[in-house]
Short mmCIF file of C-alpha atoms in Angstrom, two decimals:
data_model
loop_
_atom_site.label_atom_id
_atom_site.label_comp_id
_atom_site.label_asym_id
_atom_site.label_seq_id
_atom_site.Cartn_x
_atom_site.Cartn_y
_atom_site.Cartn_z
CA UNK A 16 0.00 0.00 0.00
CA UNK A 17 3.01 2.27 -0.55
CA UNK A 18 3.14 3.05 3.15
CA UNK A 19 -0.07 5.12 3.28
CA UNK A 20 -1.18 6.09 6.79
CA UNK A 21 -4.04 6.08 7.62
CA UNK A 22 -4.86 3.11 5.41
CA UNK A 23 -7.39 3.97 2.68
CA UNK A 24 -10.61 2.03 2.24
CA UNK A 25 -9.75 1.04 -1.34
CA UNK A 26 -6.41 1.14 -3.11
CA UNK A 27 -4.92 -0.47 -6.20
CA UNK A 28 -2.04 -0.07 -8.61
CA UNK A 29 -2.81 1.35 -12.04
CA UNK A 30 -0.86 0.25 -15.12
CA UNK A 31 0.15 3.67 -16.36
CA UNK A 32 3.52 3.25 -18.07
CA UNK A 33 5.53 4.37 -15.06
CA UNK A 34 3.15 6.76 -13.39
CA UNK A 35 2.96 10.54 -13.45
CA UNK A 36 6.01 12.79 -13.22
CA UNK A 37 5.57 16.19 -11.55
CA UNK A 38 7.96 18.61 -13.26
CA UNK A 39 8.34 22.17 -14.57
CA UNK A 40 5.41 21.72 -16.93
CA UNK A 41 2.94 20.57 -14.25
CA UNK A 42 0.03 22.86 -13.44
CA UNK A 43 -2.75 22.70 -10.87
CA UNK A 44 -6.25 22.98 -12.28
CA UNK A 45 -8.46 23.93 -9.33
CA UNK A 46 -12.20 23.63 -9.77
CA UNK A 47 -14.73 25.67 -7.76
CA UNK A 48 -14.39 25.06 -4.03
CA UNK A 49 -10.86 23.66 -4.28
CA UNK A 50 -8.88 26.91 -4.46
CA UNK A 51 -7.68 26.69 -0.84
CA UNK A 52 -6.40 23.15 -1.32
CA UNK A 53 -4.64 24.21 -4.52
CA UNK A 54 -2.91 26.99 -2.61
CA UNK A 55 -1.87 24.60 0.16
CA UNK A 56 -0.63 21.98 -2.33
CA UNK A 57 1.31 24.59 -4.30
CA UNK A 58 2.87 25.83 -1.07
CA UNK A 59 4.01 22.50 0.40
CA UNK A 60 4.96 20.73 -2.82
CA UNK A 61 6.47 23.88 -4.28
CA UNK A 62 8.69 24.25 -1.24
CA UNK A 63 9.77 20.59 -1.27
CA UNK A 64 10.31 20.26 -5.03
CA UNK A 65 11.31 23.76 -6.07
CA UNK A 66 8.61 23.64 -8.77
CA UNK A 67 6.17 26.50 -9.42
CA UNK A 68 3.03 24.37 -10.04
CA UNK A 69 1.14 27.40 -11.43
CA UNK A 70 -2.61 27.50 -12.07
CA UNK A 71 -3.60 26.22 -15.47
CA UNK A 72 -6.32 24.53 -17.49
CA UNK A 73 -4.07 21.62 -18.32
CA UNK A 74 -5.49 20.95 -21.76
CA UNK A 75 -2.33 19.18 -22.91
CA UNK A 76 -1.78 16.95 -19.88
CA UNK A 77 0.81 17.54 -17.14
CA UNK A 78 -2.04 18.45 -14.80
CA UNK A 79 -3.08 17.94 -11.19
CA UNK A 80 -6.87 18.35 -11.29
CA UNK A 81 -8.86 19.14 -8.14
CA UNK A 82 -12.63 18.84 -8.24
CA UNK A 83 -15.46 18.83 -5.74
CA UNK A 84 -17.69 15.84 -6.39
CA UNK A 85 -19.34 15.61 -9.77
CA UNK A 86 -21.82 13.05 -10.98
CA UNK A 87 -19.11 10.58 -12.00
CA UNK A 88 -17.38 10.78 -8.62
CA UNK A 89 -20.09 8.85 -6.79
CA UNK A 90 -21.43 9.59 -3.32
CA UNK A 91 -18.31 10.10 -1.25
CA UNK A 92 -19.57 12.10 1.69
CA UNK A 93 -18.11 15.53 2.51
CA UNK A 94 -14.71 14.16 3.59
CA UNK A 95 -14.42 11.34 1.07
CA UNK A 96 -12.29 11.45 -2.06
CA UNK A 97 -11.14 9.56 -5.12
CA UNK A 98 -7.52 9.90 -6.26
CA UNK A 99 -6.57 8.67 -9.74
CA UNK A 100 -3.00 8.79 -11.04
CA UNK A 101 -2.09 7.74 -14.57
CA UNK A 102 0.60 8.73 -17.04
CA UNK A 103 -1.26 11.83 -18.21
CA UNK A 104 -2.62 13.52 -15.12
CA UNK A 105 -3.61 13.30 -11.47
CA UNK A 106 -7.25 13.80 -10.54
CA UNK A 107 -8.67 14.26 -7.06
CA UNK A 108 -12.44 14.25 -6.72
CA UNK A 109 -13.76 15.11 -3.26
CA UNK A 110 -17.25 14.79 -1.84
CA UNK A 111 -16.65 18.31 -0.56
CA UNK A 112 -13.72 20.70 -0.16
CA UNK A 113 -12.48 18.70 2.85
CA UNK A 114 -12.42 15.52 0.78
CA UNK A 115 -10.26 17.22 -1.86
CA UNK A 116 -7.86 18.30 0.89
CA UNK A 117 -7.56 14.80 2.35
CA UNK A 118 -6.94 13.47 -1.16
CA UNK A 119 -4.13 16.03 -1.54
CA UNK A 120 -2.62 14.73 1.72
CA UNK A 121 -2.60 11.22 0.23
CA UNK A 122 -0.91 12.54 -2.92
CA UNK A 123 1.81 14.09 -0.79
CA UNK A 124 2.45 10.74 0.89
CA UNK A 125 2.69 9.01 -2.50
CA UNK A 126 5.51 11.39 -3.49
CA UNK A 127 7.75 10.07 -0.72
CA UNK A 128 9.23 11.45 2.52
CA UNK A 129 11.13 14.31 0.84
CA UNK A 130 7.76 15.83 -0.14
CA UNK A 131 7.42 16.72 3.56
CA UNK A 132 10.52 18.92 3.58
CA UNK A 133 10.49 22.72 3.41
CA UNK A 134 13.14 23.04 0.70
CA UNK A 135 14.51 20.77 -2.02
CA UNK A 136 17.26 18.40 -0.88
CA UNK A 137 18.00 17.06 -4.36
CA UNK A 138 17.45 19.80 -6.97
CA UNK A 139 16.59 18.41 -10.38
CA UNK A 140 15.33 15.06 -9.07
CA UNK A 141 12.37 13.36 -10.71
CA UNK A 142 9.14 13.47 -8.69
CA UNK A 143 7.27 10.33 -9.67
CA UNK A 144 3.78 9.45 -8.47
CA UNK A 145 3.09 5.77 -9.15
CA UNK A 146 -0.05 4.86 -11.07
CA UNK A 147 -2.62 4.57 -8.31
CA UNK A 148 -6.33 4.54 -7.62
CA UNK A 149 -7.56 5.36 -4.11
CA UNK A 150 -11.16 5.65 -2.95
CA UNK A 151 -11.46 6.66 0.66
CA UNK A 152 -13.74 8.15 3.30
CA UNK A 153 -13.36 8.44 7.08
CA UNK A 154 -15.06 6.12 9.54
CA UNK A 155 -15.76 8.90 12.07
CA UNK A 156 -16.63 12.58 11.76
CA UNK A 157 -14.73 13.43 15.01
CA UNK A 158 -11.07 12.50 14.75
CA UNK A 159 -9.53 14.53 17.49
CA UNK A 160 -6.39 15.51 19.32
CA UNK A 161 -6.58 17.29 22.67
CA UNK A 162 -3.54 19.39 23.54
CA UNK A 163 -3.17 20.73 27.08
CA UNK A 164 -1.40 24.10 26.92
CA UNK A 165 -2.44 25.10 30.45
CA UNK A 166 0.05 22.95 32.37
CA UNK A 167 2.93 23.74 30.02
CA UNK A 168 2.38 26.58 27.58
CA UNK A 169 3.06 25.90 23.90
CA UNK A 170 3.88 29.04 21.91
CA UNK A 171 1.70 29.85 18.92
CA UNK A 172 4.16 28.53 16.33
CA UNK A 173 4.15 25.17 18.08
CA UNK A 174 0.36 25.06 17.95
CA UNK A 175 0.39 25.83 14.22
CA UNK A 176 2.95 23.06 13.75
CA UNK A 177 0.66 20.59 15.52
CA UNK A 178 -2.21 21.60 13.26
CA UNK A 179 -0.01 20.69 10.29
CA UNK A 180 0.84 17.36 11.92
CA UNK A 181 -2.85 16.69 12.53
CA UNK A 182 -3.67 17.47 8.92
CA UNK A 183 -0.93 15.15 7.71
CA UNK A 184 -2.73 12.36 9.61
CA UNK A 185 -6.25 13.36 8.47
CA UNK A 186 -7.33 14.41 11.98
CA UNK A 187 -9.98 17.11 11.98
CA UNK A 188 -10.80 18.26 15.55
CA UNK A 189 -8.31 20.19 17.68
CA UNK A 190 -9.47 20.23 21.31
CA UNK A 191 -7.64 23.24 22.75
CA UNK A 192 -7.34 22.88 26.56
CA UNK A 193 -6.82 26.55 27.43
CA UNK A 194 -7.38 26.85 31.19
CA UNK A 195 -6.62 24.94 34.35
CA UNK A 196 -5.34 25.41 37.90
CA UNK A 197 -1.82 25.99 36.55
CA UNK A 198 -2.55 28.65 33.96
CA UNK A 199 -5.05 30.66 31.90
CA UNK A 200 -3.96 30.87 28.27
CA UNK A 201 -6.48 32.99 26.32
CA UNK A 202 -6.91 36.77 26.38
CA UNK A 203 -10.33 37.92 27.63
CA UNK A 204 -10.47 41.67 27.18
CA UNK A 205 -13.14 42.43 29.75
CA UNK A 206 -11.19 40.47 32.38
CA UNK A 207 -7.52 41.41 31.81
CA UNK A 208 -6.27 39.89 35.08
CA UNK A 209 -7.00 36.41 33.72
CA UNK A 210 -3.84 36.74 31.67
CA UNK A 211 -2.00 39.44 33.64
CA UNK A 212 -2.13 37.29 36.78
CA UNK A 213 -3.56 33.92 35.71
CA UNK A 214 -1.17 33.06 32.88
CA UNK A 215 2.01 32.91 34.99
CA UNK A 216 3.08 30.72 37.90
CA UNK A 217 6.14 31.32 40.05
CA UNK A 218 7.68 27.88 39.60
CA UNK A 219 6.90 24.43 38.24
CA UNK A 220 7.06 20.90 39.60
CA UNK A 221 9.47 18.81 37.53
CA UNK A 222 8.08 15.32 37.17
CA UNK A 223 5.09 13.80 38.93
CA UNK A 224 3.66 15.70 41.90
CA UNK A 225 5.49 13.30 44.27
CA UNK A 226 8.80 14.44 42.76
CA UNK A 227 11.02 16.58 45.03
CA UNK A 228 12.30 18.51 42.00
CA UNK A 229 11.24 22.04 41.04
CA UNK A 230 12.08 24.37 38.20
CA UNK A 231 12.55 27.59 40.13
CA UNK A 232 11.60 30.12 37.49
CA UNK A 233 8.32 31.62 36.31
CA UNK A 234 6.45 29.71 33.63
CA UNK A 235 3.57 30.89 31.49
CA UNK A 236 2.28 32.68 28.45
CA UNK A 237 -1.01 33.19 26.67
CA UNK A 238 -2.55 33.68 23.25
CA UNK A 239 -3.87 37.10 22.32
CA UNK A 240 -7.23 37.22 20.59
CA UNK A 241 -5.46 37.85 17.30
CA UNK A 242 -3.29 34.77 17.97
CA UNK A 243 -6.48 32.77 18.44
CA UNK A 244 -7.98 34.14 15.23
CA UNK A 245 -4.81 33.15 13.39
CA UNK A 246 -4.85 29.64 14.89
CA UNK A 247 -8.53 29.15 14.05
CA UNK A 248 -8.07 30.41 10.48
CA UNK A 249 -4.96 28.26 9.99
CA UNK A 250 -6.90 25.23 11.22
CA UNK A 251 -9.87 26.01 8.98
CA UNK A 252 -7.60 26.10 5.93
CA UNK A 253 -6.72 22.50 6.88
CA UNK A 254 -10.35 21.52 7.52
CA UNK A 255 -9.73 21.25 11.26
CA UNK A 256 -12.31 22.53 13.75
CA UNK A 257 -10.91 24.09 16.92
CA UNK A 258 -12.94 23.28 20.05
CA UNK A 259 -11.86 25.48 22.98
CA UNK A 260 -12.01 24.27 26.56
CA UNK A 261 -12.61 26.60 29.49
CA UNK A 262 -12.71 24.40 32.59
CA UNK A 263 -15.55 24.94 35.09
CA UNK A 264 -16.37 24.59 37.97
CA UNK A 265 -13.20 22.73 38.98
CA UNK A 266 -9.62 23.13 37.72
CA UNK A 267 -10.11 26.88 38.15
CA UNK A 268 -7.45 28.05 40.61
CA UNK A 269 -5.71 30.25 38.01
CA UNK A 270 -8.97 32.15 37.43
CA UNK A 271 -9.60 32.46 41.19
CA UNK A 272 -6.06 33.74 41.73
CA UNK A 273 -6.83 36.49 39.20
CA UNK A 274 -10.34 37.25 40.52
CA UNK A 275 -10.63 36.00 44.13
CA UNK A 276 -14.38 36.72 44.29
CA UNK A 277 -14.92 33.71 42.01
CA UNK A 278 -13.89 31.33 44.79
CA UNK A 279 -15.53 30.12 47.99
CA UNK A 280 -14.59 33.15 50.06
CA UNK A 281 -16.45 32.00 53.18
CA UNK A 282 -14.22 28.94 53.66
CA UNK A 283 -10.86 30.02 52.23
CA UNK A 284 -8.92 33.26 51.90
CA UNK A 285 -9.03 33.39 48.13
CA UNK A 286 -7.00 36.63 48.06
CA UNK A 287 -3.99 34.60 49.17
CA UNK A 288 -4.22 32.11 46.30
CA UNK A 289 -1.73 32.06 43.45
CA UNK A 290 -1.64 30.19 40.17
CA UNK A 291 -0.97 26.63 41.25
CA UNK A 292 2.58 25.35 40.84
CA UNK A 293 1.83 21.66 41.46
CA UNK A 294 -0.03 18.88 39.64
CA UNK A 295 -3.14 16.99 40.65
CA UNK A 296 -6.60 18.26 41.60
CA UNK A 297 -6.83 21.58 43.42
CA UNK A 298 -9.51 21.92 46.09
CA UNK A 299 -10.07 25.55 45.05
CA UNK A 300 -13.15 25.52 42.83
CA UNK A 301 -15.63 28.12 41.64
CA UNK A 302 -18.40 29.32 43.92
CA UNK A 303 -21.85 28.67 42.37
CA UNK A 304 -22.95 32.28 42.65
CA UNK A 305 -24.78 34.52 40.20
CA UNK A 306 -21.60 36.62 40.04
CA UNK A 307 -19.62 33.57 38.89
CA UNK A 308 -22.21 32.72 36.25
CA UNK A 309 -22.20 36.27 34.87
CA UNK A 310 -18.39 36.32 34.87
CA UNK A 311 -18.12 33.15 32.80
CA UNK A 312 -20.92 34.23 30.50
CA UNK A 313 -18.69 37.20 29.76
CA UNK A 314 -15.78 34.85 29.07
CA UNK A 315 -17.85 32.69 26.74
CA UNK A 316 -19.28 35.72 24.92
CA UNK A 317 -15.76 36.65 23.82
CA UNK A 318 -14.89 33.04 23.04
CA UNK A 319 -17.89 32.60 20.75
CA UNK A 320 -16.60 35.49 18.65
CA UNK A 321 -13.21 33.78 18.36
CA UNK A 322 -14.22 30.14 17.86
CA UNK A 323 -16.91 29.31 15.26
CA UNK A 324 -16.97 25.62 16.28
CA UNK A 325 -20.23 23.75 16.81
CA UNK A 326 -19.01 22.56 20.22
CA UNK A 327 -17.64 24.46 23.21
CA UNK A 328 -15.94 22.34 25.88
CA UNK A 329 -16.60 23.37 29.49
CA UNK A 330 -14.48 20.75 31.28
CA UNK A 331 -16.61 19.68 34.23
CA UNK A 332 -14.12 17.05 35.38
CA UNK A 333 -12.54 16.39 38.76
CA UNK A 334 -14.45 19.10 40.61
CA UNK A 335 -13.51 18.72 44.27
CA UNK A 336 -16.62 19.15 46.43
CA UNK A 337 -14.92 19.73 49.84
CA UNK A 338 -15.27 23.52 49.82
CA UNK A 339 -18.89 23.27 48.68
CA UNK A 340 -19.66 20.95 51.59
CA UNK A 341 -17.98 23.33 54.05
CA UNK A 342 -19.49 26.54 52.66
CA UNK A 343 -22.67 27.88 54.34
CA UNK A 344 -23.27 30.01 51.25
CA UNK A 345 -23.07 27.00 48.94
CA UNK A 346 -25.31 24.91 51.20
CA UNK A 347 -27.84 27.73 51.19
CA UNK A 348 -27.62 27.81 47.38
CA UNK A 349 -28.30 24.06 47.21
CA UNK A 350 -31.38 24.52 49.41
CA UNK A 351 -32.54 27.55 47.43
CA UNK A 352 -32.37 25.60 44.18
CA UNK A 353 -34.06 22.53 45.68
CA UNK A 354 -31.12 20.29 44.90
CA UNK A 355 -30.24 17.07 46.70
CA UNK A 356 -26.48 17.44 47.04
CA UNK A 357 -23.24 18.80 45.60
CA UNK A 358 -23.38 16.44 42.59
CA UNK A 359 -26.73 17.93 41.60
CA UNK A 360 -25.23 21.40 42.14
CA UNK A 361 -22.51 20.62 39.62
CA UNK A 362 -25.17 19.32 37.23
CA UNK A 363 -27.11 22.58 37.71
CA UNK A 364 -23.92 24.59 37.03
CA UNK A 365 -23.24 22.67 33.80
CA UNK A 366 -26.90 22.82 32.82
CA UNK A 367 -26.86 26.60 33.06
CA UNK A 368 -24.13 26.84 30.42
CA UNK A 369 -25.74 24.12 28.32
CA UNK A 370 -28.85 26.30 28.02
CA UNK A 371 -26.78 29.46 27.59
CA UNK A 372 -24.74 27.97 24.73
CA UNK A 373 -27.79 26.35 23.11
CA UNK A 374 -29.54 29.71 23.01
CA UNK A 375 -26.62 30.99 20.95
CA UNK A 376 -26.59 28.10 18.50
CA UNK A 377 -23.70 26.18 20.06
CA UNK A 378 -23.44 22.79 21.76
CA UNK A 379 -21.85 22.04 25.11
CA UNK A 380 -19.46 19.14 25.51
CA UNK A 381 -17.77 18.16 28.76
CA UNK A 382 -15.80 15.41 30.44
CA UNK A 383 -17.89 12.50 31.64
CA UNK A 384 -18.26 13.86 35.20
CA UNK A 385 -21.05 16.00 33.80
CA UNK A 386 -23.13 12.82 34.04
CA UNK A 387 -23.02 13.06 37.84
CA UNK A 388 -26.26 14.41 39.24
CA UNK A 389 -27.96 14.18 35.84
CA UNK A 390 -26.74 14.91 32.34
CA UNK A 391 -27.50 18.34 30.98
CA UNK A 392 -30.04 18.23 28.15
CA UNK A 393 -28.36 18.53 24.77
CA UNK A 394 -24.84 18.07 26.15
CA UNK A 395 -22.29 15.75 24.58
CA UNK A 396 -19.78 13.74 26.59
CA UNK A 397 -16.02 13.20 26.32
CA UNK A 398 -15.78 9.73 27.85
CA UNK A 399 -12.35 9.68 29.51
CA UNK A 400 -12.60 7.42 32.57
CA UNK A 401 -13.25 4.37 30.41
CA UNK A 402 -16.11 3.23 28.24
CA UNK A 403 -18.86 3.07 30.88
CA UNK A 404 -19.82 6.74 30.87
CA UNK A 405 -19.84 6.86 27.09
CA UNK A 406 -22.06 3.80 26.95
CA UNK A 407 -24.46 5.33 29.48
CA UNK A 408 -24.59 8.62 27.60
CA UNK A 409 -25.12 6.98 24.20
CA UNK A 410 -27.93 4.83 25.61
CA UNK A 411 -29.54 8.00 26.95
CA UNK A 412 -29.42 9.54 23.47
CA UNK A 413 -26.44 11.85 23.96
CA UNK A 414 -23.53 12.18 21.56
CA UNK A 415 -20.18 10.85 22.74
CA UNK A 416 -16.50 11.26 21.89
CA UNK A 417 -14.57 8.21 23.05
CA UNK A 418 -11.23 9.07 24.64
CA UNK A 419 -10.74 6.51 27.45
CA UNK A 420 -7.60 7.16 29.46
CA UNK A 421 -6.70 3.46 29.47
CA UNK A 422 -6.44 3.47 25.68
CA UNK A 423 -5.61 6.89 24.21
CA UNK A 424 -4.02 9.07 26.89
CA UNK A 425 -0.70 9.74 25.21
CA UNK A 426 0.95 11.05 28.38
CA UNK A 427 0.88 7.41 29.56
CA UNK A 428 4.22 5.63 29.22
CA UNK A 429 5.03 3.71 26.05
CA UNK A 430 7.14 0.96 27.56
CA UNK A 431 7.94 -0.58 30.94
CA UNK A 432 11.68 0.00 30.53
CA UNK A 433 13.66 1.98 33.10
CA UNK A 434 14.73 4.51 30.45
CA UNK A 435 11.19 5.69 29.73
CA UNK A 436 11.14 9.41 30.64
CA UNK A 437 8.91 10.37 33.62
CA UNK A 438 6.79 7.20 33.38
CA UNK A 439 3.09 7.85 33.95
CA UNK A 440 0.36 5.23 34.52
CA UNK A 441 -0.14 2.14 32.37
CA UNK A 442 2.02 1.04 29.46
CA UNK A 443 0.30 1.95 26.20
CA UNK A 444 2.36 0.75 23.25
CA UNK A 445 1.97 1.59 19.60
CA UNK A 446 0.17 -1.73 19.16
CA UNK A 447 -2.13 -1.03 22.12
CA UNK A 448 -3.26 2.22 20.51
CA UNK A 449 -3.67 0.49 17.14
CA UNK A 450 -6.04 -2.01 18.73
CA UNK A 451 -8.20 0.67 20.38
CA UNK A 452 -11.86 0.37 19.36
CA UNK A 453 -13.98 3.51 19.82
CA UNK A 454 -17.39 1.80 19.57
CA UNK A 455 -18.15 -0.58 22.47
CA UNK A 456 -19.66 -3.84 21.16
CA UNK A 457 -22.51 -3.73 23.66
CA UNK A 458 -24.08 -0.71 21.94
CA UNK A 459 -26.91 -1.28 19.50
CA UNK A 460 -26.54 0.25 16.02
CA UNK A 461 -28.88 3.08 17.04
CA UNK A 462 -26.86 3.75 20.21
CA UNK A 463 -23.55 3.43 18.35
CA UNK A 464 -24.67 6.22 16.00
CA UNK A 465 -24.20 8.58 18.95
CA UNK A 466 -20.44 7.87 18.98
CA UNK A 467 -19.22 10.90 17.04
CA UNK A 468 -15.73 9.51 16.97
CA UNK A 469 -12.58 9.35 19.04
CA UNK A 470 -9.89 11.58 20.44
CA UNK A 471 -6.33 11.13 21.70
CA UNK A 472 -5.47 13.32 24.71
CA UNK A 473 -2.08 14.87 25.47
CA UNK A 474 -1.84 16.15 29.04
CA UNK A 475 1.37 18.08 29.61
CA UNK A 476 2.05 18.03 33.34
CA UNK A 477 5.33 16.14 32.78
CA UNK A 478 6.03 17.52 29.28
CA UNK A 479 8.08 20.64 29.77
CA UNK A 480 8.66 21.46 26.09
CA UNK A 481 7.80 20.60 22.51
CA UNK A 482 10.36 17.81 22.35
CA UNK A 483 8.62 16.00 25.21
CA UNK A 484 5.23 16.51 23.57
CA UNK A 485 6.58 15.02 20.34
CA UNK A 486 8.05 12.04 22.18
CA UNK A 487 4.80 11.18 23.95
CA UNK A 488 2.54 11.88 20.99
CA UNK A 489 4.42 10.14 18.19
CA UNK A 490 4.39 7.58 16.73
CA UNK A 491 1.22 6.62 18.64
CA UNK A 492 -0.81 9.41 17.05
CA UNK A 493 -0.27 7.72 13.67
CA UNK A 494 -1.85 4.52 15.03
CA UNK A 495 -4.72 6.50 16.52
CA UNK A 496 -5.28 8.32 13.23
CA UNK A 497 -5.70 5.03 11.42
CA UNK A 498 -8.19 3.83 14.06
CA UNK A 499 -10.23 7.02 13.66
CA UNK A 500 -10.14 7.11 9.84
CA UNK A 501 -9.87 3.60 8.43
CA UNK A 502 -12.44 0.77 8.24
CA UNK A 503 -10.42 -1.61 10.40
CA UNK A 504 -11.57 -5.06 11.53
CA UNK A 505 -12.12 -5.98 15.18
CA UNK A 506 -9.10 -5.17 17.39
CA UNK A 507 -7.78 -8.73 17.64
CA UNK A 508 -7.98 -9.15 13.86
CA UNK A 509 -6.07 -5.99 12.93
CA UNK A 510 -2.87 -6.54 10.96
CA UNK A 511 -0.39 -4.74 13.18
CA UNK A 512 2.53 -6.28 11.27
CA UNK A 513 1.33 -4.52 8.12
CA UNK A 514 0.92 -1.26 10.06
CA UNK A 515 4.51 -1.59 11.35
CA UNK A 516 5.69 -2.17 7.79
CA UNK A 517 3.96 1.00 6.63
CA UNK A 518 5.40 2.86 9.60
CA UNK A 519 8.91 2.27 8.26
CA UNK A 520 8.05 4.73 5.49
CA UNK A 521 6.10 6.96 7.86
CA UNK A 522 9.05 7.38 10.24
CA UNK A 523 10.92 8.96 7.35
CA UNK A 524 8.04 11.40 6.84
CA UNK A 525 8.15 12.29 10.52
CA UNK A 526 11.91 12.76 10.23
CA UNK A 527 11.39 15.16 7.33
CA UNK A 528 8.83 17.07 9.43
CA UNK A 529 11.26 17.32 12.33
CA UNK A 530 9.14 15.28 14.76
CA UNK A 531 11.05 14.01 17.81
CA UNK A 532 9.12 10.74 18.07
CA UNK A 533 9.96 7.78 20.28
CA UNK A 534 12.07 5.38 18.18
CA UNK A 535 10.85 1.76 18.01
CA UNK A 536 14.03 0.70 19.81
CA UNK A 537 13.41 3.00 22.78
CA UNK A 538 14.30 6.53 23.87
CA UNK A 539 17.45 8.17 22.64
CA UNK A 540 19.83 9.43 25.36
CA UNK A 541 18.56 13.02 25.18
CA UNK A 542 14.94 11.83 25.41
CA UNK A 543 15.44 10.23 28.81
CA UNK A 544 14.87 11.94 32.16
CA UNK A 545 16.93 9.91 34.64
CA UNK A 546 16.05 10.53 38.27
CA UNK A 547 12.80 12.40 37.56
CA UNK A 548 9.99 10.67 39.43
CA UNK A 549 6.92 9.48 37.56
CA UNK A 550 3.84 7.50 38.56
CA UNK A 551 3.91 4.11 36.82
CA UNK A 552 1.02 1.70 37.31
CA UNK A 553 1.80 -1.97 36.76
CA UNK A 554 -0.32 -4.45 34.87
CA UNK A 555 -2.83 -4.03 32.06
CA UNK A 556 -5.37 -1.20 32.36
CA UNK A 557 -9.01 -2.03 33.04
CA UNK A 558 -10.94 -2.23 29.79
CA UNK A 559 -14.33 -0.94 30.88
#
């Protein structure tokens, strides 16, 4: 299969007298709706080959033709495509503009690893595309990557780079985890202290929270609203939707440090709080007051102008209830609302924003704790603690994104070896991720239709820089991408040996892209973190 990743639904060789050669005479003929893909293809292939690839009608051959679906292209769906390469031309038909773009990504892979470079390494070489027919469409509409930039900030250029890496793997949802106890990363103009105070912490724990090591210097950063607009536009050009996450009512110490009135002031001196410098779950959570609701409505009003996505993620996970139990004001609020307990209070809190977002044409999605105390009407669930919550939500008629920690948390260690840097939780190998199945077999077809897709999550507590993010994310993201895109058989029947064979070519693409992935033979010396304490968990993870 010429090393294509993710594997296409249908592929075959075409007898075309040697294939198609891209050279000085080659033009790109972009039909209506494909102009953006033509610009992208001209940019990346022009940089790698040194060829101009100008626009042209291509009447005399030597043409790369891009077309949104016509009658002879069949019913591909908006992200499906057909790619046909013969000796005269290359044609990509897409079911929609996104399909044309994914077909162009496949064409780039067919050209070989050097097509992923930013400048020619062998001027004058022949760029041959073998005679090929591919017909392809994704299995899931949600093929996501969550990147946590709250624990360790990733500068804007790094985020743009990860959008390119997602696009190269046909992933289409970027879950942008922007706030947490350890940092607030997005400019909100009506609340400037969120970034003035909330985006910086005085120091950082190095390793797991049990580690005695600290990096004794300030850490932080944030994205301006223009940065966000640039990121969203860059993603849209690559047919990636950006789903922002603003975590409420837990994981909010950075916001409380900036605006102490948001916290439970009757049980803790919130004016003494700082942006948290440790990992774990902070007990400092939002107070369920009208003031807090109005504050976050103001936050979301600005976010909706920045992010056009269908979904807005509100977190909702790991909300410690201790302060709520101790607070007379919170207990009075529970009584006032006629709620049974703190779980129902959290459900009420989430339900408020579900209604607020729905009234503005958006959909709320949250981590599976939003099921506690009753699931907000219309909300979708990111099922992270295993499959059980996702199954329950789907059976109740709610949409689900499957991202169980035991399967697709890429901060989890990749091997049991002593050289694995800052080992966290269970071992999740490349093969383990390849055998992940997003749809639980116990769901009926009607229930399974609520599984929007799957998402791999990258939490960055122990990833201090881009190199560490690369190491934890790759090559496992390539396996995840195939699970989310390709029509694979049941997990036990998947041909991992064939996937490994195709990865030999894909490693060279990652090399050309400058990705610091974990080599199959184990970490390189500079990828190790000797003496930095992690939190390994022995044995296989529970599969439930």
